[in-house]
Amino acid sequence: MLRKFLFLTVALFIAFSASAEFRWGPTAGVNFSTLHWKQKLAKTSMAVGGQAGIMSEVMIPGIGFGIDFGLKYELHGAKVNFGEHEIWSSTGIKNQNVWFHTLEVPFNLRFKWTRMNGFEQYLAPFIFGGPVFAITVGTNKQPALEHPGGYVALQCGAGVELFERWQVSGGYSWGVSYMTRTVKLDNYSAQSRGGFINVAYLF
């Protein structure tokens, strides 16, 4: 399904690239993240992190369809109560704030309402959705956990464009592949989950 999505996106981009409008700019925001475990063994709560990077937008004039993609650094994680279980507390592992430093490449299809009798020059709502490819570049000290080199997630959301420059958006992201797993328990892994709010300025 993911391959079909990417193929369709690339095909649309090539088909309309001659008339498409390309813009790019900086983006920054906050995220509200947690870990979704295969079983409800380690109680986990949300953590607040941040993200920053650049994004690009390619829109097809007149119909409102396009794509966006970018490169972002993200700090996100969760609070995990390992200390409540003997398998970890017996070795001195306590409740822990788990943090991940990742580089992420989001790739979204988007639709922007652009036919509002000129009002879109001041405010234009949009929706988006697509995959996120992430590379884990670092973590804090996590003796209970081990990590793959990266993971894949999906995201969707909505926002508004103000004065044809500023974009304010929010959405939700959920992992498709696992982001981390425990060292002691086989096949006990977790995926990323969480919401985000971003602000971007496009040139």
Short mmCIF file of C-alpha atoms in Angstrom, two decimals:
data_model
loop_
_atom_site.label_atom_id
_atom_site.label_comp_id
_atom_site.label_asym_id
_atom_site.label_seq_id
_atom_site.Cartn_x
_atom_site.Cartn_y
_atom_site.Cartn_z
CA MET A 1 0.00 0.00 0.00
CA LEU A 2 2.84 2.39 0.85
CA ARG A 3 4.53 1.67 -2.51
CA LYS A 4 1.29 2.42 -4.36
CA PHE A 5 0.95 5.69 -2.46
CA LEU A 6 4.49 6.76 -3.34
CA PHE A 7 4.07 5.73 -6.99
CA LEU A 8 0.83 7.72 -7.29
CA THR A 9 2.43 10.76 -5.64
CA VAL A 10 5.48 10.71 -7.93
CA ALA A 11 3.28 10.21 -11.00
CA LEU A 12 1.13 13.21 -10.09
CA PHE A 13 4.22 15.31 -9.41
CA ILE A 14 5.76 14.48 -12.80
CA ALA A 15 2.49 15.01 -14.65
CA PHE A 16 1.95 18.52 -13.32
CA SER A 17 5.50 19.68 -12.56
CA ALA A 18 5.56 22.02 -15.55
CA SER A 19 2.78 24.22 -14.14
CA ALA A 20 3.26 23.53 -10.43
CA GLU A 21 4.13 26.24 -7.92
CA PHE A 22 7.12 25.43 -5.71
CA ARG A 23 7.74 27.12 -2.34
CA TRP A 24 9.91 26.33 0.64
CA GLY A 25 10.76 27.71 4.06
CA PRO A 26 11.56 27.04 7.73
CA THR A 27 9.20 25.24 10.08
CA ALA A 28 9.12 24.65 13.84
CA GLY A 29 6.70 23.31 16.39
CA VAL A 30 5.91 21.19 19.42
CA ASN A 31 4.89 17.56 19.72
CA PHE A 32 2.99 15.54 22.32
CA SER A 33 4.32 12.01 22.08
CA THR A 34 4.04 8.62 23.76
CA LEU A 35 4.88 4.96 23.10
CA HIS A 36 2.30 2.35 22.13
CA TRP A 37 3.46 -1.06 23.44
CA LYS A 38 2.33 -4.43 22.11
CA GLN A 39 1.03 -5.26 25.59
CA LYS A 40 0.02 -2.97 28.47
CA LEU A 41 2.88 -4.03 30.72
CA ALA A 42 4.89 -0.85 31.32
CA LYS A 43 2.67 2.13 32.16
CA THR A 44 3.53 4.95 29.77
CA SER A 45 2.56 8.61 29.75
CA MET A 46 3.00 11.51 27.35
CA ALA A 47 6.03 13.78 26.98
CA VAL A 48 6.29 17.18 25.31
CA GLY A 49 9.09 17.77 22.80
CA GLY A 50 9.96 19.94 19.84
CA GLN A 51 10.83 19.90 16.16
CA ALA A 52 12.41 22.20 13.61
CA GLY A 53 13.55 22.02 9.99
CA ILE A 54 12.61 23.00 6.46
CA MET A 55 9.60 22.10 4.35
CA SER A 56 8.70 22.43 0.68
CA GLU A 57 5.33 22.68 -0.98
CA VAL A 58 4.46 21.93 -4.62
CA MET A 59 0.91 22.94 -5.54
CA ILE A 60 -0.95 22.64 -8.83
CA PRO A 61 -2.54 26.04 -9.54
CA GLY A 62 -6.28 26.12 -9.98
CA ILE A 63 -7.24 22.77 -8.46
CA GLY A 64 -5.68 22.96 -5.00
CA PHE A 65 -3.90 19.59 -5.02
CA GLY A 66 -0.20 19.14 -4.33
CA ILE A 67 2.45 17.58 -2.16
CA ASP A 68 4.70 18.69 0.65
CA PHE A 69 7.95 17.22 1.91
CA GLY A 70 10.83 18.28 4.12
CA LEU A 71 13.59 17.44 6.55
CA LYS A 72 13.10 17.92 10.29
CA TYR A 73 14.95 17.29 13.52
CA GLU A 74 12.59 16.03 16.21
CA LEU A 75 12.96 15.48 19.95
CA HIS A 76 10.18 13.21 21.24
CA GLY A 77 9.63 10.44 23.75
CA ALA A 78 7.58 9.28 26.72
CA LYS A 79 7.67 8.58 30.45
CA VAL A 80 7.83 4.82 31.11
CA ASN A 81 7.33 3.23 34.56
CA PHE A 82 9.88 0.42 34.32
CA GLY A 83 10.50 0.56 38.06
CA GLU A 84 7.06 -0.89 38.85
CA HIS A 85 8.11 -4.32 37.54
CA GLU A 86 10.66 -6.61 39.16
CA ILE A 87 12.20 -7.70 35.86
CA TRP A 88 13.66 -4.17 35.59
CA SER A 89 13.72 -2.91 39.18
CA SER A 90 15.80 -5.92 40.28
CA THR A 91 18.66 -4.62 38.11
CA GLY A 92 18.33 -1.02 39.29
CA ILE A 93 16.26 0.27 36.36
CA LYS A 94 13.68 2.78 37.57
CA ASN A 95 10.94 4.84 36.02
CA GLN A 96 12.48 6.64 33.10
CA ASN A 97 12.04 9.58 30.76
CA VAL A 98 12.74 8.10 27.33
CA TRP A 99 13.92 10.57 24.66
CA PHE A 100 14.67 10.07 20.97
CA HIS A 101 16.55 12.37 18.62
CA THR A 102 15.41 11.69 15.06
CA LEU A 103 15.78 13.09 11.55
CA GLU A 104 12.46 12.82 9.76
CA VAL A 105 11.41 13.09 6.11
CA PRO A 106 7.63 13.63 5.84
CA PHE A 107 6.00 13.21 2.43
CA ASN A 108 2.35 14.28 2.21
CA LEU A 109 -0.43 14.66 -0.29
CA ARG A 110 -2.33 17.85 0.44
CA PHE A 111 -5.42 19.73 -0.67
CA LYS A 112 -5.81 23.49 -0.18
CA TRP A 113 -9.03 25.43 -0.71
CA THR A 114 -8.01 28.09 -3.22
CA ARG A 115 -11.31 29.08 -4.86
CA MET A 116 -12.93 31.39 -2.33
CA ASN A 117 -13.41 34.54 -4.41
CA GLY A 118 -10.11 36.06 -3.33
CA PHE A 119 -10.50 35.31 0.37
CA GLU A 120 -7.81 32.61 0.01
CA GLN A 121 -5.25 35.43 -0.23
CA TYR A 122 -5.87 36.04 3.46
CA LEU A 123 -6.87 32.61 4.76
CA ALA A 124 -6.85 29.23 3.00
CA PRO A 125 -7.56 25.96 4.89
CA PHE A 126 -5.78 22.76 3.90
CA ILE A 127 -5.57 19.08 4.81
CA PHE A 128 -2.67 16.66 4.38
CA GLY A 129 -1.58 13.08 4.96
CA GLY A 130 1.22 10.68 4.12
CA PRO A 131 4.21 8.66 5.36
CA VAL A 132 7.12 9.79 7.53
CA PHE A 133 10.54 8.15 7.21
CA ALA A 134 12.62 8.59 10.37
CA ILE A 135 16.26 7.91 11.26
CA THR A 136 17.17 7.62 14.95
CA VAL A 137 20.36 9.61 15.48
CA GLY A 138 20.53 9.50 19.29
CA THR A 139 18.80 8.77 22.59
CA ASN A 140 19.28 9.51 26.25
CA LYS A 141 20.63 6.73 28.51
CA GLN A 142 18.14 3.85 28.22
CA PRO A 143 19.45 0.61 29.78
CA ALA A 144 16.10 -1.15 29.37
CA LEU A 145 15.73 -0.45 25.66
CA GLU A 146 17.33 -0.98 22.27
CA HIS A 147 16.46 0.65 18.98
CA PRO A 148 16.53 0.03 15.23
CA GLY A 149 18.23 2.52 12.97
CA GLY A 150 14.89 4.08 12.06
CA TYR A 151 11.19 3.54 11.61
CA VAL A 152 8.21 4.45 9.41
CA ALA A 153 5.10 6.31 10.54
CA LEU A 154 1.93 7.75 9.00
CA GLN A 155 0.53 11.18 9.70
CA CYS A 156 -2.51 13.29 8.85
CA GLY A 157 -3.71 16.73 9.81
CA ALA A 158 -5.16 20.08 8.85
CA GLY A 159 -4.22 23.73 8.98
CA VAL A 160 -4.63 27.20 7.56
CA GLU A 161 -2.45 29.39 5.35
CA LEU A 162 -2.41 33.07 6.32
CA PHE A 163 -1.62 35.86 3.83
CA GLU A 164 -0.16 33.30 1.38
CA ARG A 165 2.98 32.94 3.53
CA TRP A 166 2.35 31.62 7.03
CA GLN A 167 1.05 28.09 7.60
CA VAL A 168 -0.23 26.88 10.96
CA SER A 169 -1.05 23.17 11.13
CA GLY A 170 -1.72 20.36 13.54
CA GLY A 171 -2.08 16.63 13.22
CA TYR A 172 -1.52 13.14 14.53
CA SER A 173 1.24 10.62 13.80
CA TRP A 174 1.32 6.87 14.47
CA GLY A 175 4.11 4.39 13.90
CA VAL A 176 3.84 1.63 11.32
CA SER A 177 7.09 -0.12 12.29
CA TYR A 178 8.47 -0.33 15.84
CA MET A 179 10.63 2.47 17.21
CA THR A 180 12.06 0.71 20.28
CA ARG A 181 11.96 -2.61 22.16
CA THR A 182 13.03 -3.94 25.54
CA VAL A 183 16.34 -5.76 25.97
CA LYS A 184 15.11 -8.37 28.46
CA LEU A 185 11.72 -9.29 27.00
CA ASP A 186 11.71 -10.80 23.52
CA ASN A 187 9.25 -9.30 21.03
CA TYR A 188 8.11 -6.56 23.41
CA SER A 189 8.26 -3.44 21.26
CA ALA A 190 6.61 -0.05 20.97
CA GLN A 191 5.56 2.26 18.16
CA SER A 192 5.49 6.04 18.21
CA ARG A 193 2.21 7.88 18.78
CA GLY A 194 1.42 11.53 19.20
CA GLY A 195 0.13 14.86 18.04
CA PHE A 196 1.94 17.95 16.79
CA ILE A 197 1.49 21.66 16.09
CA ASN A 198 3.69 23.36 13.49
CA VAL A 199 4.24 26.85 12.14
CA ALA A 200 5.95 27.42 8.77
CA TYR A 201 6.86 30.43 6.65
CA LEU A 202 7.07 29.80 2.91
CA PHE A 203 9.02 31.97 0.47
#
